[in-house]
Short mmCIF file of C-alpha atoms in Angstrom, two decimals:
data_model
loop_
_atom_site.label_atom_id
_atom_site.label_comp_id
_atom_site.label_asym_id
_atom_site.label_seq_id
_atom_site.Cartn_x
_atom_site.Cartn_y
_atom_site.Cartn_z
CA MET S 6 16.35 13.42 -19.05
CA LYS S 7 19.37 11.58 -17.64
CA LEU S 8 18.59 7.88 -17.71
CA GLN S 9 19.08 5.83 -14.56
CA ARG S 10 19.19 2.08 -14.36
CA ILE S 11 16.25 1.07 -12.23
CA SER S 12 15.52 -2.33 -10.73
CA PHE S 13 11.91 -2.98 -9.75
CA ILE S 14 11.08 -5.98 -7.57
CA GLY S 15 7.47 -6.96 -6.85
CA MET S 16 5.03 -7.06 -9.74
CA GLY S 17 1.78 -7.09 -7.77
CA VAL S 18 -1.24 -4.86 -8.30
CA MET S 19 0.72 -1.72 -7.38
CA GLY S 20 4.26 -2.60 -8.39
CA SER S 21 3.39 -3.66 -11.92
CA ARG S 22 1.60 -0.38 -12.60
CA MET S 23 4.40 1.71 -11.12
CA ALA S 24 7.06 -0.14 -13.07
CA ALA S 25 5.05 0.34 -16.26
CA ARG S 26 5.05 4.11 -15.75
CA LEU S 27 8.82 4.18 -15.37
CA ILE S 28 9.30 2.12 -18.53
CA LYS S 29 6.99 4.43 -20.48
CA ALA S 30 8.89 7.44 -19.12
CA GLY S 31 12.06 6.16 -20.78
CA TYR S 32 13.95 4.69 -17.85
CA GLU S 33 16.03 1.54 -18.26
CA VAL S 34 14.09 -0.85 -16.00
CA THR S 35 14.91 -4.40 -14.95
CA VAL S 36 12.05 -6.33 -13.34
CA TYR S 37 11.98 -9.32 -11.01
CA ASN S 38 9.15 -11.22 -9.34
CA ARG S 39 9.06 -14.57 -7.56
CA SER S 40 6.21 -15.63 -9.88
CA ALA S 41 8.03 -15.15 -13.16
CA ASP S 42 4.88 -14.96 -15.30
CA LYS S 43 3.97 -11.61 -13.74
CA VAL S 44 6.93 -9.87 -15.36
CA GLU S 45 5.91 -10.76 -18.91
CA PRO S 46 3.63 -7.71 -19.51
CA LEU S 47 6.47 -5.44 -18.37
CA VAL S 48 8.96 -7.16 -20.66
CA GLN S 49 6.52 -6.55 -23.51
CA LEU S 50 6.64 -2.85 -22.62
CA GLY S 51 10.43 -2.82 -22.84
CA ALA S 52 11.73 -3.93 -19.43
CA SER S 53 14.63 -6.35 -19.01
CA ARG S 54 13.84 -9.61 -17.22
CA ALA S 55 15.98 -10.73 -14.26
CA ALA S 56 16.06 -14.40 -13.23
CA THR S 57 17.35 -13.69 -9.71
CA ILE S 58 17.45 -10.87 -7.18
CA GLY S 59 21.18 -10.56 -7.74
CA GLU S 60 20.75 -10.21 -11.47
CA ALA S 61 18.07 -7.56 -10.90
CA VAL S 62 20.11 -5.32 -8.63
CA GLU S 63 23.78 -5.80 -9.53
CA LEU S 64 23.90 -2.85 -11.95
CA ALA S 65 21.00 -0.76 -10.68
CA ASP S 66 21.41 2.85 -9.59
CA VAL S 67 17.93 2.84 -8.03
CA ILE S 68 16.27 -0.27 -6.55
CA CYS S 69 12.48 -0.11 -6.10
CA THR S 70 10.55 -2.70 -4.12
CA CYS S 71 6.82 -3.13 -3.60
CA LEU S 72 5.73 -6.19 -1.64
CA SER S 73 2.83 -7.29 0.55
CA MET S 74 4.08 -7.89 4.09
CA PRO S 75 6.84 -6.50 6.35
CA GLN S 76 8.46 -9.91 6.76
CA ASP S 77 8.77 -10.19 2.98
CA VAL S 78 10.51 -6.82 2.85
CA GLN S 79 12.92 -7.75 5.64
CA ALA S 80 13.84 -11.01 3.92
CA LEU S 81 14.24 -9.39 0.50
CA TYR S 82 16.72 -6.86 1.81
CA MET S 83 18.55 -8.76 4.54
CA ASP S 84 18.75 -12.44 3.54
CA GLU S 85 22.02 -13.94 2.34
CA GLN S 86 20.80 -13.68 -1.25
CA GLY S 87 19.03 -10.38 -0.60
CA ILE S 88 19.45 -6.88 -1.93
CA PHE S 89 21.95 -5.53 0.60
CA LYS S 90 24.53 -8.22 -0.13
CA GLN S 91 24.15 -8.04 -3.90
CA ALA S 92 23.53 -4.38 -4.83
CA LYS S 93 26.38 -2.23 -6.08
CA SER S 94 27.89 0.33 -3.74
CA GLY S 95 26.07 3.66 -3.75
CA ALA S 96 22.73 2.35 -4.98
CA ILE S 97 19.60 3.95 -3.57
CA CYS S 98 16.85 1.59 -2.40
CA MET S 99 13.25 2.78 -2.26
CA ASP S 100 10.60 0.58 -0.65
CA PHE S 101 6.97 1.38 -1.46
CA THR S 102 5.55 -1.27 0.90
CA THR S 103 3.59 -0.34 4.01
CA VAL S 104 5.74 -1.51 6.94
CA GLY S 105 6.34 -0.41 10.52
CA ARG S 106 8.60 2.45 11.54
CA GLU S 107 11.04 0.12 13.34
CA LEU S 108 11.70 -1.93 10.22
CA SER S 109 12.22 1.19 8.11
CA VAL S 110 14.75 2.54 10.61
CA GLN S 111 16.49 -0.84 10.80
CA LEU S 112 16.78 -1.09 7.03
CA GLY S 113 18.12 2.45 6.86
CA VAL S 114 20.91 1.56 9.30
CA GLU S 115 21.68 -1.76 7.59
CA ALA S 116 21.82 -0.13 4.17
CA ALA S 117 24.47 2.32 5.35
CA SER S 118 26.66 -0.54 6.58
CA TYR S 119 26.72 -1.86 2.99
CA LYS S 120 27.42 1.62 1.54
CA LEU S 121 23.86 1.79 0.22
CA VAL S 122 21.02 4.21 0.93
CA TYR S 123 17.50 3.18 1.94
CA LEU S 124 14.43 5.42 1.66
CA ASP S 125 11.06 4.39 3.08
CA THR S 126 8.65 5.57 0.39
CA PRO S 127 5.16 4.13 1.07
CA VAL S 128 2.36 5.23 -1.22
CA SER S 129 -1.37 5.94 -1.12
CA GLY S 130 -3.81 6.15 -4.00
CA GLY S 131 -4.52 2.57 -4.96
CA PRO S 132 -4.15 0.88 -8.34
CA GLU S 133 -5.83 3.80 -10.09
CA GLY S 134 -3.29 6.24 -8.68
CA ALA S 135 -0.41 3.93 -9.57
CA GLU S 136 -1.63 3.69 -13.15
CA ARG S 137 -2.18 7.42 -13.56
CA GLY S 138 0.91 8.56 -11.68
CA THR S 139 -1.15 10.42 -9.09
CA LEU S 140 0.00 8.61 -5.96
CA THR S 141 0.81 10.34 -2.69
CA ILE S 142 4.35 9.27 -1.78
CA MET S 143 5.66 9.74 1.76
CA VAL S 144 9.46 9.72 2.02
CA GLY S 145 11.78 9.16 4.96
CA GLY S 146 15.58 8.94 4.80
CA GLN S 147 18.56 10.94 3.58
CA ALA S 148 17.57 14.25 2.00
CA ASP S 149 20.26 14.14 -0.69
CA ALA S 150 19.13 10.68 -1.82
CA TYR S 151 15.55 11.93 -1.93
CA GLU S 152 16.61 14.81 -4.18
CA GLN S 153 18.40 12.41 -6.52
CA CYS S 154 15.34 10.19 -6.78
CA LEU S 155 12.75 12.96 -7.01
CA PRO S 156 12.45 12.80 -10.82
CA VAL S 157 11.68 9.08 -10.53
CA LEU S 158 9.17 9.63 -7.75
CA GLN S 159 7.46 12.38 -9.72
CA GLN S 160 6.74 9.89 -12.50
CA LEU S 161 4.80 7.86 -9.93
CA GLY S 162 3.11 10.45 -7.75
CA SER S 163 1.61 13.91 -7.99
CA ASN S 164 2.01 14.54 -4.24
CA VAL S 165 5.55 13.62 -3.18
CA GLN S 166 6.37 14.65 0.39
CA TYR S 167 9.78 14.47 2.06
CA LEU S 168 9.25 14.12 5.82
CA GLY S 169 12.73 13.73 7.30
CA SER S 170 14.70 10.85 8.82
CA SER S 171 14.24 7.13 8.18
CA GLY S 172 10.90 5.78 9.35
CA LEU S 173 8.91 8.99 9.05
CA GLY S 174 7.55 8.01 5.66
CA SER S 175 6.22 4.84 7.23
CA VAL S 176 4.74 6.76 10.17
CA ALA S 177 2.83 9.06 7.82
CA LYS S 178 1.53 6.12 5.77
CA LEU S 179 0.36 4.28 8.86
CA MET S 180 -1.50 7.34 10.11
CA ASN S 181 -3.24 7.40 6.75
CA GLN S 182 -4.07 3.71 7.06
CA TYR S 183 -5.37 4.30 10.59
CA LEU S 184 -7.94 6.68 9.12
CA VAL S 185 -8.66 4.40 6.16
CA ALA S 186 -9.44 1.52 8.52
CA THR S 187 -11.49 3.65 10.91
CA HIS S 188 -13.51 5.29 8.13
CA THR S 189 -14.00 1.92 6.43
CA LEU S 190 -15.54 0.37 9.51
CA ALA S 191 -17.59 3.45 10.42
CA ALA S 192 -19.04 3.64 6.90
CA ALA S 193 -19.89 -0.06 6.94
CA GLU S 194 -21.52 0.18 10.37
CA ALA S 195 -23.62 3.19 9.34
CA MET S 196 -24.79 1.54 6.11
CA ALA S 197 -25.50 -1.79 7.80
CA ALA S 198 -27.39 -0.30 10.76
CA GLY S 199 -29.40 2.17 8.68
CA SER S 200 -30.38 -0.55 6.23
CA ALA S 201 -31.40 -2.84 9.09
CA TYR S 202 -34.04 -0.27 10.07
CA GLY S 203 -35.48 -0.35 6.56
CA ILE S 204 -33.94 2.71 4.90
CA ASN S 205 -33.22 2.13 1.22
CA PRO S 206 -29.41 1.78 1.06
CA GLU S 207 -29.12 3.96 -2.05
CA GLN S 208 -31.16 6.70 -0.40
CA LEU S 209 -29.13 6.42 2.80
CA TYR S 210 -25.90 6.69 0.84
CA GLN S 211 -27.19 9.77 -1.02
CA ILE S 212 -27.87 11.43 2.33
CA LEU S 213 -24.56 10.46 3.94
CA SER S 214 -22.46 11.39 0.92
CA THR S 215 -23.90 14.91 0.81
CA SER S 216 -23.70 15.54 4.56
CA TYR S 217 -20.94 15.99 7.10
CA GLY S 218 -20.70 12.21 7.48
CA ASP S 219 -19.22 11.97 3.98
CA SER S 220 -15.77 10.46 3.44
CA ARG S 221 -13.69 9.14 0.56
CA MET S 222 -13.91 5.65 2.03
CA LEU S 223 -17.72 5.84 2.23
CA ARG S 224 -17.83 6.81 -1.45
CA ARG S 225 -15.30 4.22 -2.54
CA HIS S 226 -16.86 1.33 -0.70
CA VAL S 227 -20.51 2.03 -1.45
CA GLU S 228 -20.13 3.13 -5.07
CA GLN S 229 -17.57 0.55 -6.16
CA HIS S 230 -18.34 -2.46 -3.99
CA ILE S 231 -21.18 -2.62 -1.50
CA LEU S 232 -24.34 -1.77 -3.46
CA ASP S 233 -23.28 -3.98 -6.38
CA ARG S 234 -22.07 -6.77 -4.07
CA SER S 235 -18.71 -6.78 -5.84
CA PHE S 236 -15.89 -7.48 -3.40
CA GLN S 237 -12.95 -8.36 -5.62
CA PRO S 238 -9.99 -6.65 -3.98
CA GLY S 239 -8.50 -3.35 -4.92
CA GLY S 240 -7.06 -3.43 -1.39
CA ALA S 241 -7.52 -6.73 0.44
CA LEU S 242 -9.03 -6.72 3.92
CA LYS S 243 -6.15 -8.80 5.32
CA TYR S 244 -3.69 -6.06 4.37
CA LEU S 245 -5.81 -3.38 6.04
CA LEU S 246 -5.76 -5.52 9.20
CA LYS S 247 -1.97 -5.65 8.99
CA ASP S 248 -1.77 -1.88 8.51
CA VAL S 249 -4.08 -0.91 11.35
CA GLY S 250 -2.21 -3.27 13.66
CA LEU S 251 1.07 -1.50 12.84
CA ALA S 252 -0.62 1.88 13.19
CA ASN S 253 -2.08 0.96 16.58
CA ARG S 254 1.41 0.22 17.86
CA LEU S 255 2.54 3.71 16.86
CA VAL S 256 -0.53 5.35 18.38
CA ALA S 257 0.04 3.49 21.67
CA GLU S 258 3.76 4.34 21.69
CA ALA S 259 2.80 8.00 21.23
CA GLY S 260 0.87 7.76 24.51
CA ILE S 261 -2.68 7.06 23.30
CA GLU S 262 -3.25 3.63 24.77
CA ILE S 263 -7.05 3.43 24.41
CA SER S 264 -7.82 4.21 20.80
CA THR S 265 -10.51 3.81 18.17
CA GLY S 266 -8.07 1.71 16.20
CA ASN S 267 -8.12 -1.06 18.81
CA HIS S 268 -11.82 -1.67 18.15
CA VAL S 269 -11.28 -1.49 14.40
CA GLU S 270 -8.48 -4.04 14.57
CA ALA S 271 -10.66 -6.45 16.57
CA VAL S 272 -13.52 -6.22 14.05
CA LEU S 273 -11.20 -6.69 11.07
CA GLN S 274 -9.56 -9.66 12.80
CA LYS S 275 -13.00 -11.27 13.20
CA ALA S 276 -13.74 -10.65 9.52
CA VAL S 277 -10.50 -12.36 8.53
CA GLU S 278 -11.42 -15.32 10.74
CA GLN S 279 -14.71 -15.45 8.80
CA GLN S 280 -12.67 -16.03 5.62
CA LEU S 281 -13.15 -12.49 4.28
CA GLY S 282 -9.47 -11.55 4.29
CA GLU S 283 -8.85 -12.10 0.58
CA LEU S 284 -11.79 -9.87 -0.38
CA ASP S 285 -11.74 -6.08 -0.69
CA MET S 286 -11.57 -4.15 2.57
CA SER S 287 -15.17 -3.03 2.01
CA ALA S 288 -16.19 -6.66 2.61
CA VAL S 289 -16.08 -5.99 6.35
CA ILE S 290 -19.76 -5.11 5.83
CA LEU S 291 -20.43 -8.81 5.19
CA SER S 292 -19.37 -9.51 8.75
CA LEU S 293 -21.73 -6.81 10.03
CA GLU S 294 -24.60 -8.13 7.91
CA LEU S 295 -24.34 -11.42 9.79
CA LEU S 296 -25.20 -9.43 12.91
CA THR S 297 -28.04 -7.33 11.47
CA GLY S 298 -29.53 -10.01 9.23
CA THR S 299 -29.96 -7.44 6.44
CA LYS S 300 -28.08 -7.18 3.15
CA VAL S 301 -26.98 -3.73 2.00
CA GLU S 302 -27.66 -3.81 -1.74
CA ARG S 303 -29.50 -2.06 -4.54
CA LYS S 304 -33.28 -2.42 -4.31
#
């Protein structure tokens, strides 16, 4: 395997696991995070520690970023001390964050002006997928850059899809998040309403999960969070709100102005206002339980 020098910025729940896989695969990885303590486990695995963004990217062939919010991504790449002004000519940037299509296109154009390449490479599969290398990775940008980075991407995902020009990776991810948000709310509403009528929640779940109403989000939320009343985040509700908001813009721009997603966004916004935003996305059921007066839990 030809080694590439990889910079990885953003050691959150997803980024730390993805960086760890690249280190274990034998790549030369330099890591950077605003909270410096988060890089320590990666250094113990063999990564090099960077004290600044410039130090992280100055020698990198491939620059990977995985952050929380679109505004963070924009600042990281475009600020005076950001990636574009400090990366070496010819470097390929891959952003795994979920952002809007417009920002991905903008970053693709800006990268070219600095003789860099930018690929939007959002992922799906959660922390478990990041740890196991089974993520779905959706790629938009230059095809030749995608081909160069494919060996790296294949260390991170088992379903790597090249979709075409800049922004299309982000479009695909947001369509996925549109369904995640819709199925999350529908599952919570069904469990909350059925339980309010007196059906045992475990029995109701057994019925739904073996019928046409089944979904991966129903199984995830009920099995891992709702019945056990465990809402520590694998994917925080506030981030799902961000994603469905971005997705709704795309759906409206495609010509579908009245959409299911508009209702979902309103309900998630209310849940965030009820201080549920830092909890797992499945915690939207707590907002619904305030309406039904019934807890969905094991009997």
